[in-house]
XYZ file of C-alpha atoms in Angstrom:
423
model
C 1.029 71.261 -36.264
C -2.670 70.423 -35.894
C -1.787 66.774 -35.078
C 0.611 67.660 -32.250
C -2.003 67.760 -29.455
C -3.110 64.218 -30.333
C 0.505 62.937 -30.153
C 0.934 64.543 -26.749
C -2.305 62.964 -25.507
C -1.233 59.506 -26.728
C 2.214 59.852 -25.092
C 0.692 60.910 -21.749
C -1.765 57.989 -21.831
C 1.064 55.503 -22.546
C 3.171 56.821 -19.638
C 0.157 56.588 -17.309
C -0.588 53.009 -18.434
C 3.009 51.891 -17.802
C 2.977 53.468 -14.353
C -0.334 51.813 -13.504
C 0.972 48.433 -14.686
C 3.902 48.630 -12.241
C 1.738 49.892 -9.396
C -1.119 47.380 -9.748
C -0.662 44.109 -11.730
C -3.530 43.232 -13.987
C -5.893 40.562 -12.635
C -5.059 38.098 -15.381
C -1.420 38.054 -14.263
C -2.432 37.395 -10.669
C -4.640 34.489 -11.738
C -1.925 32.877 -13.835
C -0.197 31.510 -10.714
C -1.299 27.870 -10.704
C -2.668 27.321 -7.209
C -4.662 24.268 -8.203
C -7.167 24.481 -5.372
C -8.082 28.082 -6.300
C -7.835 28.168 -10.105
C -11.077 29.209 -11.868
C -12.580 26.683 -14.240
C -11.697 28.820 -17.237
C -7.981 28.411 -16.531
C -7.995 24.663 -15.953
C -6.699 22.513 -18.815
C -9.280 20.456 -20.690
C -9.724 16.801 -19.688
C -6.836 14.673 -20.927
C -6.616 11.028 -21.878
C -4.347 9.814 -19.088
C -3.348 10.755 -15.562
C 0.306 10.526 -16.576
C -0.002 13.409 -19.057
C -1.990 15.512 -16.604
C 0.612 15.028 -13.880
C 3.534 15.941 -16.109
C 1.844 19.065 -17.467
C 1.243 20.388 -13.969
C 4.664 19.458 -12.661
C 6.456 21.245 -15.499
C 5.054 24.619 -14.414
C 4.679 24.513 -10.645
C 8.248 24.305 -9.243
C 9.051 27.800 -10.533
C 6.233 29.421 -8.567
C 6.454 27.179 -5.477
C 10.207 26.892 -5.021
C 9.986 29.255 -2.065
C 8.028 26.595 -0.157
C 10.979 24.206 -0.058
C 14.159 24.656 1.954
C 17.150 22.628 0.748
C 14.862 20.124 -0.953
C 12.502 19.740 2.024
C 8.826 19.929 1.066
C 6.587 20.272 4.127
C 2.910 19.544 3.434
C 1.854 22.280 5.857
C 3.528 24.843 3.592
C 0.984 23.826 0.963
C -2.024 24.312 3.213
C -2.291 20.954 5.001
C -3.507 21.253 8.593
C -2.858 18.650 11.270
C -6.077 19.328 13.164
C -7.744 16.014 12.289
C -10.601 17.579 10.332
C -9.333 19.894 7.586
C -9.328 18.185 4.196
C -5.663 18.145 3.156
C -5.600 15.872 0.085
C -4.767 18.600 -2.438
C -2.003 19.998 -0.235
C -0.356 16.556 -0.017
C -0.519 16.042 -3.783
C 0.815 19.526 -4.529
C 3.769 18.985 -2.201
C 4.443 15.617 -3.830
C 4.433 17.101 -7.343
C 7.032 19.665 -6.380
C 9.196 17.123 -4.555
C 8.917 14.652 -7.436
C 10.023 17.256 -9.979
C 12.812 18.730 -7.821
C 16.165 18.541 -9.683
C 18.107 17.368 -6.618
C 17.453 15.128 -3.631
C 14.107 15.890 -2.054
C 12.122 14.934 1.043
C 8.379 15.158 1.544
C 7.735 15.890 5.221
C 4.541 15.081 7.096
C 5.054 16.738 10.494
C 3.344 15.800 13.795
C -0.422 16.201 13.772
C -3.482 14.376 12.470
C -4.021 14.950 8.748
C -7.369 14.077 7.202
C -6.762 12.945 3.620
C -8.796 11.164 0.986
C -7.422 8.938 -1.799
C -3.794 9.794 -2.589
C -1.873 8.790 -5.714
C 1.865 9.462 -5.393
C 2.727 8.934 -9.017
C 6.028 8.779 -10.890
C 8.405 8.584 -12.519
C 10.140 11.490 -10.823
C 13.149 13.612 -11.795
C 15.995 11.397 -13.068
C 13.828 8.416 -12.096
C 14.624 8.975 -8.415
C 11.753 9.141 -5.946
C 11.594 11.684 -3.122
C 12.074 10.383 0.392
C 8.974 10.565 2.568
C 9.238 11.211 6.309
C 6.086 10.680 8.370
C 5.959 12.064 11.901
C 2.193 12.371 12.271
C -1.047 10.518 11.579
C -2.814 10.214 8.253
C -6.521 9.564 8.758
C -8.774 8.183 6.019
C -12.440 9.036 5.452
C -14.691 6.431 7.059
C -17.191 6.612 4.191
C -16.381 3.975 1.556
C -18.247 5.921 -1.152
C -15.416 8.474 -1.171
C -13.149 5.885 -2.820
C -13.653 5.509 -6.574
C -10.978 2.793 -6.586
C -10.223 0.261 -3.831
C -7.116 2.058 -2.566
C -6.422 4.832 -0.094
C -2.702 5.629 -0.519
C -0.926 4.461 -3.675
C 2.731 4.725 -4.695
C 2.996 4.096 -8.413
C 5.860 3.846 -10.941
C 8.605 4.876 -8.548
C 12.257 3.897 -8.139
C 14.326 4.276 -4.972
C 11.342 5.044 -2.737
C 12.124 5.482 0.973
C 9.308 5.956 3.486
C 10.473 6.383 7.043
C 8.305 6.802 10.099
C 9.678 8.906 12.921
C 7.978 9.095 16.290
C 4.300 8.155 16.106
C 3.857 7.614 12.373
C 0.410 6.117 11.801
C -1.931 5.394 8.885
C -5.464 5.136 10.291
C -7.801 3.480 7.789
C -10.962 3.981 9.897
C -12.369 0.681 8.674
C -14.939 -0.088 11.366
C -17.861 1.399 9.445
C -16.919 -0.501 6.278
C -16.677 -3.838 8.113
C -20.321 -3.516 9.189
C -21.554 -3.460 5.580
C -23.990 -6.412 5.311
C -23.029 -7.021 1.670
C -19.435 -7.528 2.791
C -20.377 -10.038 5.453
C -21.995 -12.319 2.879
C -18.893 -12.540 0.685
C -15.696 -14.518 1.098
C -13.696 -11.542 -0.146
C -14.602 -7.856 0.031
C -12.669 -6.832 -3.046
C -14.230 -3.381 -3.143
C -12.984 -2.319 0.269
C -9.985 0.021 -0.006
C -6.477 -1.107 0.821
C -4.691 1.344 3.074
C -1.271 1.255 1.400
C -0.556 0.065 -2.133
C 2.775 -0.203 -3.964
C 2.477 -0.819 -7.685
C 5.403 -0.899 -10.108
C 7.763 0.243 -7.340
C 11.418 -0.826 -7.349
C 14.280 -0.577 -4.848
C 12.172 0.711 -1.974
C 12.377 0.665 1.824
C 9.373 1.261 4.065
C 10.171 1.347 7.764
C 8.769 2.135 11.205
C 5.164 2.751 10.148
C 2.058 1.719 12.084
C -1.153 0.851 10.236
C -4.491 0.688 12.011
C -7.928 -0.609 10.992
C -7.680 -0.702 7.228
C -10.994 -1.160 5.441
C -9.399 -3.956 3.409
C -5.824 -5.186 3.076
C -3.408 -3.027 5.060
C -0.327 -3.229 2.778
C -0.403 -4.517 -0.793
C 2.510 -4.993 -3.198
C 1.835 -5.591 -6.883
C 4.365 -5.904 -9.702
C 7.127 -4.516 -7.503
C 10.765 -5.553 -7.009
C 13.464 -5.213 -4.358
C 11.270 -3.925 -1.537
C 12.065 -4.037 2.196
C 9.264 -3.695 4.749
C 10.942 -3.199 8.110
C 9.444 -2.506 11.520
C 5.785 -2.309 10.499
C 3.104 -2.536 13.180
C -0.227 -3.603 11.691
C -3.328 -3.793 13.875
C -7.014 -4.590 13.349
C -9.564 -6.606 15.368
C -9.526 -10.395 15.007
C -13.036 -10.302 13.501
C -12.427 -7.567 10.917
C -13.079 -9.220 7.527
C -10.389 -9.518 4.858
C -7.934 -7.167 6.542
C -4.721 -9.001 5.589
C -1.625 -7.426 7.086
C 0.679 -7.617 4.058
C -0.246 -9.127 0.692
C 2.399 -9.769 -1.977
C 1.422 -10.479 -5.569
C 3.378 -10.576 -8.843
C 6.444 -9.256 -7.029
C 10.084 -10.307 -6.651
C 12.747 -9.911 -3.967
C 10.499 -8.797 -1.117
C 11.724 -8.796 2.510
C 9.355 -8.453 5.468
C 11.393 -8.112 8.650
C 11.026 -7.241 12.339
C 7.304 -6.519 12.109
C 4.267 -7.131 14.317
C 1.011 -8.004 12.570
C -2.379 -8.796 14.091
C -5.541 -8.549 11.956
C -8.720 -10.369 10.970
C -7.132 -12.293 8.094
C -3.684 -13.496 7.002
C -0.810 -11.721 8.700
C 1.159 -12.222 5.482
C -0.262 -13.665 2.271
C 1.906 -14.449 -0.741
C -0.003 -14.708 -3.989
C 0.617 -15.889 -7.553
C 3.582 -14.530 -9.488
C 5.712 -13.927 -6.381
C 9.355 -15.029 -6.112
C 12.071 -14.677 -3.490
C 9.847 -13.449 -0.669
C 11.255 -13.561 2.877
C 9.470 -13.130 6.208
C 11.967 -12.877 9.090
C 11.709 -12.010 12.797
C 8.012 -11.219 12.609
C 5.219 -11.770 15.134
C 1.789 -12.793 13.836
C -1.501 -12.818 15.719
C -4.408 -12.572 15.869
C -5.390 -13.508 12.341
C -5.201 -16.466 9.977
C -1.454 -17.032 10.084
C 1.193 -16.811 7.348
C -0.143 -18.111 4.053
C 1.099 -19.020 0.615
C -1.933 -18.408 -1.517
C -4.545 -18.807 -2.199
C -3.112 -20.171 -5.443
C -4.753 -21.482 -8.568
C -6.910 -18.582 -9.648
C -4.496 -18.077 -12.555
C -1.512 -19.904 -14.058
C 1.252 -17.893 -12.376
C 3.897 -19.722 -10.359
C 5.342 -19.040 -6.903
C 8.842 -19.868 -5.662
C 11.716 -19.034 -3.346
C 9.660 -18.407 -0.189
C 11.401 -18.281 3.202
C 9.754 -17.844 6.612
C 12.237 -17.836 9.482
C 12.486 -16.848 13.173
C 8.830 -15.920 13.489
C 6.305 -16.253 16.322
C 2.650 -17.058 15.665
C 0.198 -16.466 18.512
C -3.470 -17.477 18.755
C -4.184 -17.461 15.022
C -6.686 -19.724 13.213
C -3.843 -21.327 11.277
C -0.082 -21.246 11.552
C 1.916 -21.893 8.383
C -0.449 -22.578 5.512
C -0.286 -23.353 1.798
C -3.693 -23.134 0.140
C -4.779 -23.793 -3.449
C -8.178 -23.793 -5.102
C -9.752 -26.978 -6.468
C -10.435 -26.959 -10.186
C -7.524 -24.582 -10.734
C -5.486 -24.215 -13.941
C -1.976 -25.752 -13.989
C 0.765 -23.864 -12.134
C 3.678 -24.536 -9.758
C 4.652 -23.547 -6.225
C 8.118 -24.674 -5.193
C 11.189 -24.020 -3.037
C 9.391 -22.969 0.158
C 11.100 -23.158 3.551
C 9.565 -22.557 6.986
C 12.000 -22.831 9.874
C 12.609 -21.770 13.472
C 8.980 -20.808 14.048
C 7.325 -20.759 17.493
C 3.598 -21.507 17.756
C 1.608 -20.408 20.803
C -1.921 -21.821 21.157
C -2.478 -22.241 17.413
C -5.023 -24.527 15.742
C -3.664 -26.069 12.531
C -0.019 -25.076 13.048
C 1.088 -26.671 9.758
C -1.396 -27.138 6.961
C -1.306 -27.841 3.233
C -4.822 -27.539 1.829
C -5.326 -28.114 -1.882
C -9.083 -28.064 -1.525
C -9.284 -24.530 -0.187
C -12.816 -23.234 -0.690
C -13.881 -20.660 1.919
C -17.191 -19.754 0.263
C -18.212 -23.361 -0.509
C -18.772 -22.378 -4.130
C -15.946 -24.439 -5.596
C -16.023 -27.578 -7.731
C -14.255 -29.883 -5.308
C -14.830 -32.766 -7.690
C -12.171 -31.164 -9.878
C -8.735 -31.429 -8.235
C -6.290 -28.589 -7.895
C -3.658 -28.545 -10.633
C -1.144 -26.512 -8.650
C 1.977 -28.677 -8.352
C 3.564 -28.257 -4.898
C 7.196 -29.335 -4.527
C 10.367 -28.871 -2.475
C 8.703 -27.735 0.735
C 10.476 -27.897 4.109
C 9.150 -27.363 7.631
C 12.044 -27.338 10.118
C 12.235 -26.716 13.846
C 8.599 -25.756 14.362
C 7.905 -25.762 18.108
C 5.307 -24.634 20.624
C 1.689 -25.432 21.416
C -1.232 -26.465 19.252
C -4.986 -26.602 19.821
C -5.623 -29.418 17.353
C -4.570 -33.016 17.012
C -2.793 -33.848 14.862
C -0.969 -30.504 14.548
C 0.037 -31.212 10.938
C -2.464 -31.561 8.069
C -1.294 -32.455 4.569
C -4.083 -32.509 1.973
C -2.446 -32.664 -1.458
C -3.992 -32.726 -4.909
C -5.095 -36.130 -6.130
C -4.152 -35.176 -9.680
C -0.706 -33.660 -9.053
C 0.479 -34.975 -5.656
C 2.923 -32.988 -3.552
C 6.593 -33.751 -4.131
C 9.486 -33.628 -1.692
C 7.726 -32.305 1.397
C 9.932 -32.656 4.492
C 9.130 -32.276 8.178
C 12.090 -31.990 10.562
C 12.192 -31.314 14.304
C 8.480 -30.672 14.690
C 7.659 -30.403 18.402
C 4.111 -29.154 18.941
C 2.342 -30.036 22.173
C -1.420 -30.182 22.531
C -2.895 -27.431 24.713
C -5.747 -28.327 27.036
C -8.635 -25.906 26.569
C -9.079 -25.364 30.284
C -5.544 -23.961 30.463
C -6.678 -20.915 28.508
C -10.315 -20.783 29.513
């Protein structure tokens, strides 16, 4: 009987503790919700060996606590804290929304509503649930930091290891690279290529994708870059940068297959479209180019990868430095570029409308005594019309070691423009 009071005390304390637990959750339970931007350092996982593992660990937990932010598979970045005021840093909100959309068990859409969203480097990584990428709908503006030091890698927005990617612009969809400050860098002006300047939009290991109705403005470097990607359609892109912005190619394709660039308008300070080594079955249709350096195959010869199956058709080139160009480096290792067709192209006031240059050396640091070993063959220029600033309008400068084979020119009608006609 002497122990009874102690039992009563223990029972009362237990009842009180249970009641208090229901009335006020313990702090550790409140902190267990993984809001990444607010988690204390003690709750963050230790550094891991690869980004892939880190992404999957976070994705596996978050959909359960953030499912209320999505309606019928729609993931709005503003529900994750992004603000379209042009100044609030919204990078983490974008990545959090992507992780939930990527891991969603059904069809999902990542929505960027109207507004101006200030975001730093973004990696939209896969693979996603059942190897099917979310759709992305852009209705607003994404604005990059102007400071190049923010970028640890030379990319702003990257889509990586994704299948079935669809990016659709609605309304005034714009990616603003804010490149003007970067172009003024004196170290960049002294180089033939500013490899360190960030590309605005990069697709790497992406398959079966469609990117449509997006405008890109003033990238620091290349505006759109495709690497090791297959079956990609770029439709209705509008790419703009000043004519004197260095190395701001509109679209660059490298190591990629089955790429279609259609119904786009591109005017930059470098090639409107450049097709690099390892690229096959690349088509450029119904596209307007200018200002810039024209539509280029190359430069080739910096490695041994081949290029083939290139088609440029129904395009207009206006006021560019070159028109249709194939360029290879002297002293290059052996490789091949073949089956290239350029037809139904209109030139307006273009120097060098048709040019094959196998002594391409923009920085004058090449060994021109060593010929290019890139074998060019089966090349056709058909129905190329308009006006040229140079005479003759066609320049063919083939390798002395491996001469061009089967180059045909049909229905070339390019009239010389008098300089006083255009001031």
